[in-house]
PDB file of C-alpha atoms in Angstrom:
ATOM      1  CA  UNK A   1     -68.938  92.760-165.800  1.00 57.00           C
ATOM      2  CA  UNK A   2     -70.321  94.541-162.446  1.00 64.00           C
ATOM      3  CA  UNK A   3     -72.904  97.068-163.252  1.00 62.00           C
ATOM      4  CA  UNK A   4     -73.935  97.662-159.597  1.00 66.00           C
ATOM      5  CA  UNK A   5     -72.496 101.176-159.273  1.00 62.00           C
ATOM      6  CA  UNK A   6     -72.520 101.570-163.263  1.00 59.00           C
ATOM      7  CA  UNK A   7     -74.118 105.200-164.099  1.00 59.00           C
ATOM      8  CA  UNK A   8     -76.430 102.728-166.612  1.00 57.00           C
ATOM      9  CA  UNK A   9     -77.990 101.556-163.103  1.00 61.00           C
ATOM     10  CA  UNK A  10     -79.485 105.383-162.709  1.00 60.00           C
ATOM     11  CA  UNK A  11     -77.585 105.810-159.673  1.00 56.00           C
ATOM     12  CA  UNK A  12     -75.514 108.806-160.522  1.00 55.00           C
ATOM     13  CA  UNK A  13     -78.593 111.556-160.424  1.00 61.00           C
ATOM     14  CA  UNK A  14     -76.249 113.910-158.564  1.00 67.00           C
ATOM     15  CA  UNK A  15     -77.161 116.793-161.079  1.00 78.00           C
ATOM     16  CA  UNK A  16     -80.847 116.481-159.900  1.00 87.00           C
ATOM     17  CA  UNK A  17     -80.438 117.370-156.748  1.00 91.00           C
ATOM     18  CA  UNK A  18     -80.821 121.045-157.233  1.00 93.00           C
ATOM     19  CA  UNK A  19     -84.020 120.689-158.165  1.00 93.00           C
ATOM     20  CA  UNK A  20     -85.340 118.461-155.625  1.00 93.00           C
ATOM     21  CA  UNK A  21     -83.736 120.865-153.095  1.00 95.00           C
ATOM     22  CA  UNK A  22     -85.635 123.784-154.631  1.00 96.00           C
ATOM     23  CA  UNK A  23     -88.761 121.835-154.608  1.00 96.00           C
ATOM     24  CA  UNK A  24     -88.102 121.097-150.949  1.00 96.00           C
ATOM     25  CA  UNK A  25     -87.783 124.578-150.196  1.00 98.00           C
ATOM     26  CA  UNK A  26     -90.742 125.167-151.776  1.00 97.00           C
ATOM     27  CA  UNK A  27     -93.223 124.352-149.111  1.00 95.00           C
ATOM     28  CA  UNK A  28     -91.018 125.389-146.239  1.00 96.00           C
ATOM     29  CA  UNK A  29     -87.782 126.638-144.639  1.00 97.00           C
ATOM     30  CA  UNK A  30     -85.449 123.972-143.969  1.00 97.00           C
ATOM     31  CA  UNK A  31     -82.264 122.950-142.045  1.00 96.00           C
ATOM     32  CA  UNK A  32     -79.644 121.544-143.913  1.00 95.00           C
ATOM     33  CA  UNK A  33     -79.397 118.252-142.017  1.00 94.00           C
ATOM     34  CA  UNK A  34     -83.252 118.126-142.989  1.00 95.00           C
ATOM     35  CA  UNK A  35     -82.680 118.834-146.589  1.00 96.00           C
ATOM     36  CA  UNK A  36     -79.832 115.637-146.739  1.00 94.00           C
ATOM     37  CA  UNK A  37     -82.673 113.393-144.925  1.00 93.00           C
ATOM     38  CA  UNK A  38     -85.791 114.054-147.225  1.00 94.00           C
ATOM     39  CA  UNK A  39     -83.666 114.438-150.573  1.00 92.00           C
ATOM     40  CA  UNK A  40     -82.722 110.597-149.503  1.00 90.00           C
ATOM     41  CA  UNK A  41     -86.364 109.982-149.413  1.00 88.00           C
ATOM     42  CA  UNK A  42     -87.099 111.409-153.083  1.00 84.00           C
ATOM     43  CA  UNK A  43     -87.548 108.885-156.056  1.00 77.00           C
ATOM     44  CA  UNK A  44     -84.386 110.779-157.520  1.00 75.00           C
ATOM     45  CA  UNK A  45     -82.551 109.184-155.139  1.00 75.00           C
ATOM     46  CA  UNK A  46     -84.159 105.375-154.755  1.00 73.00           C
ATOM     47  CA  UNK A  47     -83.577 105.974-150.945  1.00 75.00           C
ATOM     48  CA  UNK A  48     -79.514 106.267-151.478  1.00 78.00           C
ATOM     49  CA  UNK A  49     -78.615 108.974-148.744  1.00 83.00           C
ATOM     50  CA  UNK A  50     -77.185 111.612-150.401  1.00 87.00           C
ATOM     51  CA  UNK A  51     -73.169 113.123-149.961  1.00 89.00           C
ATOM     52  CA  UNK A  52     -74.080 115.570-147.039  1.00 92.00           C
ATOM     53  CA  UNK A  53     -71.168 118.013-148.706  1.00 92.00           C
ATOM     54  CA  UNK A  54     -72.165 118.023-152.089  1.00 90.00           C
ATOM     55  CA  UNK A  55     -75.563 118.911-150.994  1.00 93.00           C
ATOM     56  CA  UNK A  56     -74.272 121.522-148.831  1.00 95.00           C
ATOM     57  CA  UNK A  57     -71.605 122.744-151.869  1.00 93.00           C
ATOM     58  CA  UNK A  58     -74.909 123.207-153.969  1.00 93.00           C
ATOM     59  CA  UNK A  59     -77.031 125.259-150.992  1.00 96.00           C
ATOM     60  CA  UNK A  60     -74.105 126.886-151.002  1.00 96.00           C
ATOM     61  CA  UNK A  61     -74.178 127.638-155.322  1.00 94.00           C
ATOM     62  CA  UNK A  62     -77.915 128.040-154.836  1.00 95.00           C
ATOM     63  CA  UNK A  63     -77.053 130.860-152.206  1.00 96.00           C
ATOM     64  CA  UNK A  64     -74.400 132.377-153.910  1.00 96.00           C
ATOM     65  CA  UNK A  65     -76.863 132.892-157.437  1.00 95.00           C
ATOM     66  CA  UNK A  66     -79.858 134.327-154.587  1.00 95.00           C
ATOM     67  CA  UNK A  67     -81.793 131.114-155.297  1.00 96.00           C
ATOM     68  CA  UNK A  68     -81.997 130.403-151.475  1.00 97.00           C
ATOM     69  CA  UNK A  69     -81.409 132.606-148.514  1.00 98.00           C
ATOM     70  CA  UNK A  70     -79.897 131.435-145.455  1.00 97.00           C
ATOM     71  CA  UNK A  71     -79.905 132.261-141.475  1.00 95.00           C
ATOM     72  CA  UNK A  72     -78.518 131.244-138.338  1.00 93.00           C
ATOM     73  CA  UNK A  73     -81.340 129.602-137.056  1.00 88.00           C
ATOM     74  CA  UNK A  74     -80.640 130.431-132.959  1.00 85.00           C
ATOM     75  CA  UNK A  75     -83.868 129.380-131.297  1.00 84.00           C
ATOM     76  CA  UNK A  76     -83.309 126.227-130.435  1.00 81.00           C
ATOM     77  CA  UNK A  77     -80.675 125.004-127.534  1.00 83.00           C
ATOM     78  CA  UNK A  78     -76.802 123.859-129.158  1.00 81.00           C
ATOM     79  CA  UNK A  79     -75.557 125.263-131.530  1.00 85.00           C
ATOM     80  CA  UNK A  80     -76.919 127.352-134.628  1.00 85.00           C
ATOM     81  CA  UNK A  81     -77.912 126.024-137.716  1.00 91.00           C
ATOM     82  CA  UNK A  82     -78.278 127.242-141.043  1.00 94.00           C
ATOM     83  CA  UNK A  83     -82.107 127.664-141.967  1.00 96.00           C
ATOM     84  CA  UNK A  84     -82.566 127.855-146.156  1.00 98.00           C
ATOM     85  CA  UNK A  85     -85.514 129.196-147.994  1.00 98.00           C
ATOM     86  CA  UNK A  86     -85.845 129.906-151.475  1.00 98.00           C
ATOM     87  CA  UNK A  87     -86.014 132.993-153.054  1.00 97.00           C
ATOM     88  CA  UNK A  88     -88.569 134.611-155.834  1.00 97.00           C
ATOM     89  CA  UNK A  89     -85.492 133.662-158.153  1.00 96.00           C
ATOM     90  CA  UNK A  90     -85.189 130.459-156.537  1.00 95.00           C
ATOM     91  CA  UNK A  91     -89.241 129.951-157.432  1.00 96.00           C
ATOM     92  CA  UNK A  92     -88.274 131.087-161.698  1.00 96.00           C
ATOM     93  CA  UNK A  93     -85.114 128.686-161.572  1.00 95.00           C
ATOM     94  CA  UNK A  94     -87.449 125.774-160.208  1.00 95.00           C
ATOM     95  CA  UNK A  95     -89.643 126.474-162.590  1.00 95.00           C
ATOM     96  CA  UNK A  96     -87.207 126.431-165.355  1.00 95.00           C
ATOM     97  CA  UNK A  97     -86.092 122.774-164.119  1.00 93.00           C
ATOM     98  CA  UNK A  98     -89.698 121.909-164.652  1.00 94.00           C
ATOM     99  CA  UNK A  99     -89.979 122.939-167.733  1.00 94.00           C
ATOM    100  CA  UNK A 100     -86.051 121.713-168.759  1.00 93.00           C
ATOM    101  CA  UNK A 101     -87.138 118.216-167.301  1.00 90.00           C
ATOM    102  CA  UNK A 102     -90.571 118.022-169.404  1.00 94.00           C
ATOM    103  CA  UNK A 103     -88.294 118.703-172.217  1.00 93.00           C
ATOM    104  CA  UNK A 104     -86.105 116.279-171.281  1.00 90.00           C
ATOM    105  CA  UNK A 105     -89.027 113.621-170.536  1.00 93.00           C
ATOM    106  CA  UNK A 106     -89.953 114.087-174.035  1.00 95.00           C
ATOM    107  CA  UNK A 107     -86.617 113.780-175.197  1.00 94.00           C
ATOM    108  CA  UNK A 108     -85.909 110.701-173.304  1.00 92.00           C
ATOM    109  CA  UNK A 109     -88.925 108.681-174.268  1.00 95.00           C
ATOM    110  CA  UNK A 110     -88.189 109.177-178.098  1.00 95.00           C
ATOM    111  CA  UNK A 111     -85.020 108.026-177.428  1.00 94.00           C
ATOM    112  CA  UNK A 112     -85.887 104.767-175.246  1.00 92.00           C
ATOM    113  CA  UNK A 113     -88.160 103.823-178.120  1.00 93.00           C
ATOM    114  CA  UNK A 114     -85.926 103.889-180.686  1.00 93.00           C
ATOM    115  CA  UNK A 115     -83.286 102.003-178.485  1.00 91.00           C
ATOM    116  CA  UNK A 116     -85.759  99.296-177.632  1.00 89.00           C
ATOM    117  CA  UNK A 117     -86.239  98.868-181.487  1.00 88.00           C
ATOM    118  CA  UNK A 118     -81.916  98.379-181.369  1.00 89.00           C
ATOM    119  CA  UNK A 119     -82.409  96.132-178.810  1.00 86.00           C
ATOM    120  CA  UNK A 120     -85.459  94.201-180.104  1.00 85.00           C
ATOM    121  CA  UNK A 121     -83.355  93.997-183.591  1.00 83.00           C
ATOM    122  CA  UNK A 122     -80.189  92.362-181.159  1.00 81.00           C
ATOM    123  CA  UNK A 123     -82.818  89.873-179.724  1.00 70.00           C
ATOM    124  CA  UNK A 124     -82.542  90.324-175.955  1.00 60.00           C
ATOM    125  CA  UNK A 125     -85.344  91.041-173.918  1.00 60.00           C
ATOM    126  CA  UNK A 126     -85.599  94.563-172.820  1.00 53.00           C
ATOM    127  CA  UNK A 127     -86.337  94.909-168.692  1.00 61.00           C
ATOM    128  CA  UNK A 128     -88.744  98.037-170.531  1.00 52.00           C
ATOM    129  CA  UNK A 129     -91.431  97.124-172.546  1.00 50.00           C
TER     130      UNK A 129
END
């Protein structure tokens, strides 16, 4: 069997990228186009370039709950872009993803242990040890 594009190859981390957007937005105003290029550069991610639509059908969620704020963004010659930067509600919500992922960290490493003490019991050698 192929497991290259198998979600058991933690490629499928679509559901992460609000918060790595929020945390992006957290240190500064950013373009869209921008957002796509340093989300691809996030661990999340493994340097897989995200779907440019999906990330702007979440800016666009994220907008639509007043997580982010967006402008036309004039100043510069061609035509406008959209310039996003997160809200005080944005901030709580990213915050909340913290706290949701610690949770989940936690979660997640009582889980791998037991697993590895399935897989230890089947006799194959765990790539985690």
């Amino acid at each position: 069997m192929e497991f290259k594009n198998c979600p058991c190859m933690g490629i499928n981390l679509d559901k992460l990228i609000q918060p790595a957007t929020l945390a992006l937005l957290a240190t500064d105003s950013l373009h869209g186009y921008i957002i796509v290029q340093k989300l691809q550069e996030t661990s999340m991610l493994r340097g897989k370039k995200p779907d440019p639509s999906g990330v702007y059908r979440c800016l666009k969620q994220m907008e639509q709950r007043s997580l982010v704020t967006a402008e036309w963004d004039v100043s510069n010659p061609g035509s406008a872009r959209r310039l996003y930067t997160i809200t005080d509600d944005g901030r709580k919500c990213f915050i909340n993803w913290i706290n949701a992922l610690e949770d989940y960290q936690q979660s997640l490493a009582t889980f791998l242990s037991s697993a590895k003490d399935i897989i230890n019991n089947f006799g194959v050698q765990s790539k985690i040890s």
